[in-house]
mmCIF file of C-alpha atoms in Angstrom:
data_model
loop_
_atom_site.group_PDB
_atom_site.id
_atom_site.type_symbol
_atom_site.label_atom_id
_atom_site.label_comp_id
_atom_site.label_asym_id
_atom_site.label_seq_id
_atom_site.Cartn_x
_atom_site.Cartn_y
_atom_site.Cartn_z
ATOM 1 C CA MET G 129 0.144 0.280 0.188
ATOM 2 C CA THR G 130 1.772 3.125 -0.565
ATOM 3 C CA ASP G 131 1.496 6.544 1.316
ATOM 4 C CA ALA G 132 -0.830 8.159 -1.262
ATOM 5 C CA GLU G 133 -3.093 5.205 0.012
ATOM 6 C CA VAL G 134 -3.354 5.855 3.697
ATOM 7 C CA PHE G 135 -3.009 9.859 3.545
ATOM 8 C CA PRO G 136 -5.394 11.832 1.844
ATOM 9 C CA ALA G 137 -4.957 13.259 -1.505
ATOM 10 C CA PRO G 138 -2.708 16.241 -1.683
ATOM 11 C CA VAL G 139 -4.786 19.630 -1.128
ATOM 12 C CA VAL G 140 -2.408 21.821 -3.523
ATOM 13 C CA LEU G 141 -2.778 26.200 -3.651
ATOM 14 C CA TRP G 142 -0.836 27.414 -6.683
ATOM 15 C CA SER G 143 0.051 30.990 -7.693
ATOM 16 C CA HIS G 144 -0.667 30.318 -11.370
ATOM 17 C CA PRO G 145 -3.606 28.954 -13.296
ATOM 18 C CA GLU G 146 -3.179 25.544 -14.789
ATOM 19 C CA GLY G 147 -2.686 26.739 -17.805
ATOM 20 C CA GLN G 148 0.290 28.904 -16.511
ATOM 21 C CA ARG G 149 1.946 26.277 -14.824
ATOM 22 C CA ALA G 150 4.194 24.335 -17.110
ATOM 23 C CA GLY G 151 7.566 25.305 -18.262
ATOM 24 C CA LYS G 152 8.354 27.353 -14.890
ATOM 25 C CA PRO G 153 10.686 26.400 -12.780
ATOM 26 C CA LEU G 154 8.911 24.504 -9.658
ATOM 27 C CA LEU G 155 9.294 25.850 -6.399
ATOM 28 C CA VAL G 156 7.029 23.695 -3.364
ATOM 29 C CA LEU G 157 6.298 25.255 0.461
ATOM 30 C CA LEU G 158 5.990 22.817 2.420
ATOM 31 C CA HIS G 159 4.008 24.873 6.309
ATOM 32 C CA GLY G 160 5.166 24.022 9.900
ATOM 33 C CA TYR G 161 3.392 22.283 12.747
ATOM 34 C CA GLY G 162 -0.213 22.928 12.964
ATOM 35 C CA ALA G 163 -0.560 25.432 9.525
ATOM 36 C CA ASN G 164 -2.394 24.639 6.545
ATOM 37 C CA GLU G 165 -1.479 25.328 2.648
ATOM 38 C CA GLN G 166 -2.938 28.759 3.027
ATOM 39 C CA ASP G 167 -0.314 29.851 5.668
ATOM 40 C CA LEU G 168 3.116 30.076 3.289
ATOM 41 C CA LEU G 169 1.261 30.955 0.158
ATOM 42 C CA SER G 170 1.259 34.702 0.199
ATOM 43 C CA LEU G 171 4.717 34.818 -0.043
ATOM 44 C CA ALA G 172 4.504 33.567 -3.203
ATOM 45 C CA ASP G 173 3.720 37.171 -3.880
ATOM 46 C CA LEU G 174 6.950 38.685 -2.970
ATOM 47 C CA LEU G 175 9.294 35.663 -4.598
ATOM 48 C CA PRO G 176 10.399 35.970 -8.191
ATOM 49 C CA GLY G 177 7.594 35.945 -10.785
ATOM 50 C CA ASP G 178 9.480 33.068 -12.783
ATOM 51 C CA PHE G 179 8.503 30.712 -10.052
ATOM 52 C CA THR G 180 5.257 28.506 -10.009
ATOM 53 C CA VAL G 181 4.181 28.041 -6.751
ATOM 54 C CA ALA G 182 2.986 25.385 -5.589
ATOM 55 C CA SER G 183 1.728 25.262 -1.510
ATOM 56 C CA VAL G 184 1.134 21.543 -0.463
ATOM 57 C CA ARG G 185 -0.584 20.856 3.103
ATOM 58 C CA ALA G 186 0.644 18.646 5.426
ATOM 59 C CA PRO G 187 -2.018 14.764 5.502
ATOM 60 C CA ILE G 188 -2.440 14.748 9.183
ATOM 61 C CA ALA G 189 -5.371 16.629 10.855
ATOM 62 C CA MET G 190 -3.646 18.884 13.924
ATOM 63 C CA GLY G 191 -6.385 20.805 15.988
ATOM 64 C CA PRO G 192 -7.315 23.397 13.526
ATOM 65 C CA GLY G 193 -3.987 22.970 11.199
ATOM 66 C CA PHE G 194 -2.384 19.837 10.123
ATOM 67 C CA THR G 195 1.295 18.392 10.862
ATOM 68 C CA TRP G 196 3.958 16.601 8.040
ATOM 69 C CA PHE G 197 4.536 13.964 11.421
ATOM 70 C CA PRO G 198 3.425 13.835 14.618
ATOM 71 C CA LEU G 199 5.346 15.956 18.105
ATOM 72 C CA THR G 200 5.527 14.410 20.881
ATOM 73 C CA ALA G 201 5.651 17.274 24.038
ATOM 74 C CA SER G 202 9.524 17.746 23.978
ATOM 75 C CA ILE G 203 8.785 18.206 20.417
ATOM 76 C CA ASP G 204 10.307 14.841 19.469
ATOM 77 C CA TYR G 205 9.829 12.905 16.616
ATOM 78 C CA SER G 206 9.451 9.561 15.107
ATOM 79 C CA LEU G 207 11.647 8.791 11.711
ATOM 80 C CA GLU G 208 9.110 6.466 10.767
ATOM 81 C CA ARG G 209 6.631 8.837 10.253
ATOM 82 C CA VAL G 210 9.423 11.425 8.917
ATOM 83 C CA LYS G 211 9.450 8.969 6.246
ATOM 84 C CA LYS G 212 5.995 8.282 5.742
ATOM 85 C CA ALA G 213 5.437 11.827 4.985
ATOM 86 C CA SER G 214 8.288 12.447 2.492
ATOM 87 C CA ALA G 215 7.351 9.430 0.362
ATOM 88 C CA TYR G 216 4.140 11.313 0.443
ATOM 89 C CA VAL G 217 5.488 14.476 -0.913
ATOM 90 C CA LEU G 218 8.044 12.527 -3.330
ATOM 91 C CA GLU G 219 5.089 10.967 -4.983
ATOM 92 C CA TRP G 220 3.205 13.888 -5.568
ATOM 93 C CA ILE G 221 6.196 16.034 -6.931
ATOM 94 C CA ASP G 222 6.697 12.700 -9.346
ATOM 95 C CA ALA G 223 3.372 13.547 -10.869
ATOM 96 C CA ILE G 224 3.797 16.916 -11.542
ATOM 97 C CA ARG G 225 7.916 17.033 -11.958
ATOM 98 C CA PRO G 226 7.769 16.072 -16.062
ATOM 99 C CA GLY G 227 6.101 19.975 -16.476
ATOM 100 C CA HIS G 228 9.202 21.993 -14.844
ATOM 101 C CA PRO G 229 12.929 22.252 -15.870
ATOM 102 C CA SER G 230 13.409 22.336 -12.210
ATOM 103 C CA VAL G 231 12.140 21.806 -8.850
ATOM 104 C CA SER G 232 13.087 23.662 -6.176
ATOM 105 C CA LEU G 233 11.785 23.513 -1.841
ATOM 106 C CA LEU G 234 11.127 26.178 0.728
ATOM 107 C CA GLY G 235 9.873 25.009 4.265
ATOM 108 C CA PHE G 236 9.214 26.729 7.576
ATOM 109 C CA SER G 237 9.882 25.289 10.591
ATOM 110 C CA MET G 238 8.613 21.564 10.367
ATOM 111 C CA GLY G 239 8.555 22.151 6.944
ATOM 112 C CA MET G 240 12.490 22.900 6.772
ATOM 113 C CA ALA G 241 12.847 19.058 8.229
ATOM 114 C CA MET G 242 10.727 17.881 5.652
ATOM 115 C CA ALA G 243 12.345 19.972 2.736
ATOM 116 C CA THR G 244 16.255 18.658 4.205
ATOM 117 C CA THR G 245 14.762 15.378 4.385
ATOM 118 C CA LEU G 246 13.364 15.146 0.270
ATOM 119 C CA LEU G 247 16.840 16.814 -0.590
ATOM 120 C CA ARG G 248 18.271 13.598 1.647
ATOM 121 C CA GLN G 249 16.572 11.344 0.117
ATOM 122 C CA ARG G 250 16.667 12.146 -3.346
ATOM 123 C CA PRO G 251 19.949 14.202 -3.412
ATOM 124 C CA THR G 252 19.684 15.331 -7.407
ATOM 125 C CA ASP G 253 15.833 15.882 -7.351
ATOM 126 C CA PHE G 254 16.399 19.472 -6.136
ATOM 127 C CA ALA G 255 17.565 22.855 -8.009
ATOM 128 C CA ALA G 256 18.188 24.101 -4.519
ATOM 129 C CA VAL G 257 16.369 24.274 -0.615
ATOM 130 C CA VAL G 258 15.081 27.580 1.525
ATOM 131 C CA GLY G 259 14.694 26.562 5.431
ATOM 132 C CA LEU G 260 13.303 29.007 7.539
ATOM 133 C CA SER G 261 13.529 28.527 11.577
ATOM 134 C CA GLY G 262 13.364 25.221 11.207
ATOM 135 C CA PHE G 263 15.845 22.037 11.062
ATOM 136 C CA ALA G 264 16.992 18.798 9.677
ATOM 137 C CA VAL G 265 16.075 15.624 11.210
ATOM 138 C CA ASP G 266 18.848 13.662 12.692
ATOM 139 C CA ALA G 267 18.155 10.254 10.748
ATOM 140 C CA GLY G 268 21.297 8.415 12.404
ATOM 141 C CA ASP G 269 22.174 5.685 10.092
ATOM 142 C CA ASP G 270 19.353 4.715 7.920
ATOM 143 C CA PRO G 271 20.054 4.113 4.547
ATOM 144 C CA THR G 272 16.797 6.476 3.224
ATOM 145 C CA PHE G 273 18.772 9.406 3.882
ATOM 146 C CA ARG G 274 21.472 9.533 0.991
ATOM 147 C CA ASP G 275 23.602 11.762 2.988
ATOM 148 C CA ALA G 276 27.237 10.681 1.429
ATOM 149 C CA GLU G 277 25.609 11.580 -1.896
ATOM 150 C CA LEU G 278 25.483 15.280 -0.761
ATOM 151 C CA ASP G 279 28.936 16.402 -1.721
ATOM 152 C CA GLY G 280 28.127 20.778 -0.980
ATOM 153 C CA THR G 281 27.093 21.638 -4.168
ATOM 154 C CA VAL G 282 23.592 22.385 -3.756
ATOM 155 C CA PRO G 283 22.248 25.127 -2.833
ATOM 156 C CA MET G 284 20.721 26.213 0.607
ATOM 157 C CA PHE G 285 19.485 28.824 2.204
ATOM 158 C CA TRP G 286 19.125 28.778 6.361
ATOM 159 C CA GLY G 287 17.328 32.102 8.066
ATOM 160 C CA ARG G 288 16.494 31.915 11.959
ATOM 161 C CA ASP G 289 16.382 34.256 14.803
ATOM 162 C CA GLN G 290 19.277 32.824 17.331
ATOM 163 C CA GLN G 291 16.556 33.602 20.181
ATOM 164 C CA ASP G 292 13.523 31.450 18.248
ATOM 165 C CA PRO G 293 12.164 30.385 20.997
ATOM 166 C CA VAL G 294 10.472 26.646 19.738
ATOM 167 C CA ILE G 295 13.533 24.973 17.780
ATOM 168 C CA THR G 296 15.448 23.513 21.003
ATOM 169 C CA GLN G 297 18.796 23.726 20.726
ATOM 170 C CA ASP G 298 19.989 20.262 19.828
ATOM 171 C CA LYS G 299 17.959 20.239 16.683
ATOM 172 C CA ILE G 300 19.835 23.772 15.722
ATOM 173 C CA GLU G 301 23.868 21.685 16.139
ATOM 174 C CA PHE G 302 22.637 18.372 14.680
ATOM 175 C CA THR G 303 21.171 20.548 11.513
ATOM 176 C CA MET G 304 24.345 23.208 11.806
ATOM 177 C CA GLY G 305 26.843 19.958 11.748
ATOM 178 C CA TRP G 306 24.676 18.420 8.738
ATOM 179 C CA VAL G 307 24.532 21.397 6.351
ATOM 180 C CA ARG G 308 28.031 22.345 6.625
ATOM 181 C CA LYS G 309 29.137 18.708 5.384
ATOM 182 C CA HIS G 310 26.352 18.951 2.693
ATOM 183 C CA VAL G 311 25.409 21.592 1.064
ATOM 184 C CA LYS G 312 26.294 25.009 -0.495
ATOM 185 C CA LEU G 313 25.132 26.619 2.347
ATOM 186 C CA THR G 314 24.056 30.700 2.545
ATOM 187 C CA LYS G 315 23.319 31.032 6.380
ATOM 188 C CA VAL G 316 21.291 34.491 7.742
ATOM 189 C CA LEU G 317 20.323 35.154 10.956
ATOM 190 C CA TYR G 318 18.096 37.908 12.005
ATOM 191 C CA THR G 319 16.890 39.236 15.258
ATOM 192 C CA GLY G 320 13.368 40.459 16.452
ATOM 193 C CA MET G 321 12.052 37.555 14.412
ATOM 194 C CA TRP G 322 11.827 34.966 17.232
ATOM 195 C CA HIS G 323 9.784 32.178 14.987
ATOM 196 C CA GLY G 324 8.747 33.684 11.859
ATOM 197 C CA ILE G 325 9.730 34.938 8.800
ATOM 198 C CA ASN G 326 10.087 38.670 7.831
ATOM 199 C CA GLN G 327 9.870 40.780 5.050
ATOM 200 C CA GLN G 328 14.066 41.465 5.197
ATOM 201 C CA GLU G 329 14.247 37.712 5.227
ATOM 202 C CA ILE G 330 11.881 36.743 2.228
ATOM 203 C CA GLY G 331 13.776 39.955 0.332
ATOM 204 C CA HIS G 332 16.657 37.184 0.904
ATOM 205 C CA VAL G 333 15.187 34.339 -0.365
ATOM 206 C CA GLY G 334 14.118 36.196 -3.451
ATOM 207 C CA GLU G 335 17.825 37.319 -4.148
ATOM 208 C CA PHE G 336 19.265 33.833 -3.467
ATOM 209 C CA LEU G 337 16.611 31.646 -5.814
ATOM 210 C CA THR G 338 17.369 34.109 -8.404
ATOM 211 C CA HIS G 339 20.830 33.545 -8.122
ATOM 212 C CA GLU G 340 20.453 29.870 -7.219
ATOM 213 C CA VAL G 341 17.900 28.791 -9.200
ATOM 214 C CA LEU G 342 16.680 31.428 -12.422
ATOM 215 C CA ASN G 343 20.579 32.582 -13.306
ATOM 216 C CA LYS G 344 21.684 28.696 -13.545
#
């Protein structure tokens, strides 16, 4: 049984009508814990218009919103549940990938955990990754995370506030070690943003995507 049969069919909001999506680089938005597909879509208006932007809803209902995988009270998670969620997103991406010259990922908070997981499972599939106020999961020696194939050439933007009250220090430390070894990193620290996104950061993300994806 595939994850598409276990989870509901993906709910996706798009920046362009169906007839105007093909042929443009695709940017997939992955929201945070307890949010939904509407949460990040407004970013599409602030990012380069050359992209087709797709905002995907996580498959598990959580309060008024949705989550990619369950969290415990200590913000811990099951790696197997992370893998089920990533398989769900990859199945959807594989279905639409042929219509686009490239696919990039942008994840906020838990969505950054998803975006980096997708990259680690498909090291050659993505043009760039943007992670905002989030983390990468500690996958141990799980063979589906192909970190050894990430040689530092995939561009990644990581923006965060050092005073972020949500992402725990152990997750920051693991992510710091991982990004330094495996991606071409652009890392920017912001103040007064806490666990959020601000206009300055989105400006930097737009410059990053223009340079690393559109101008290649």
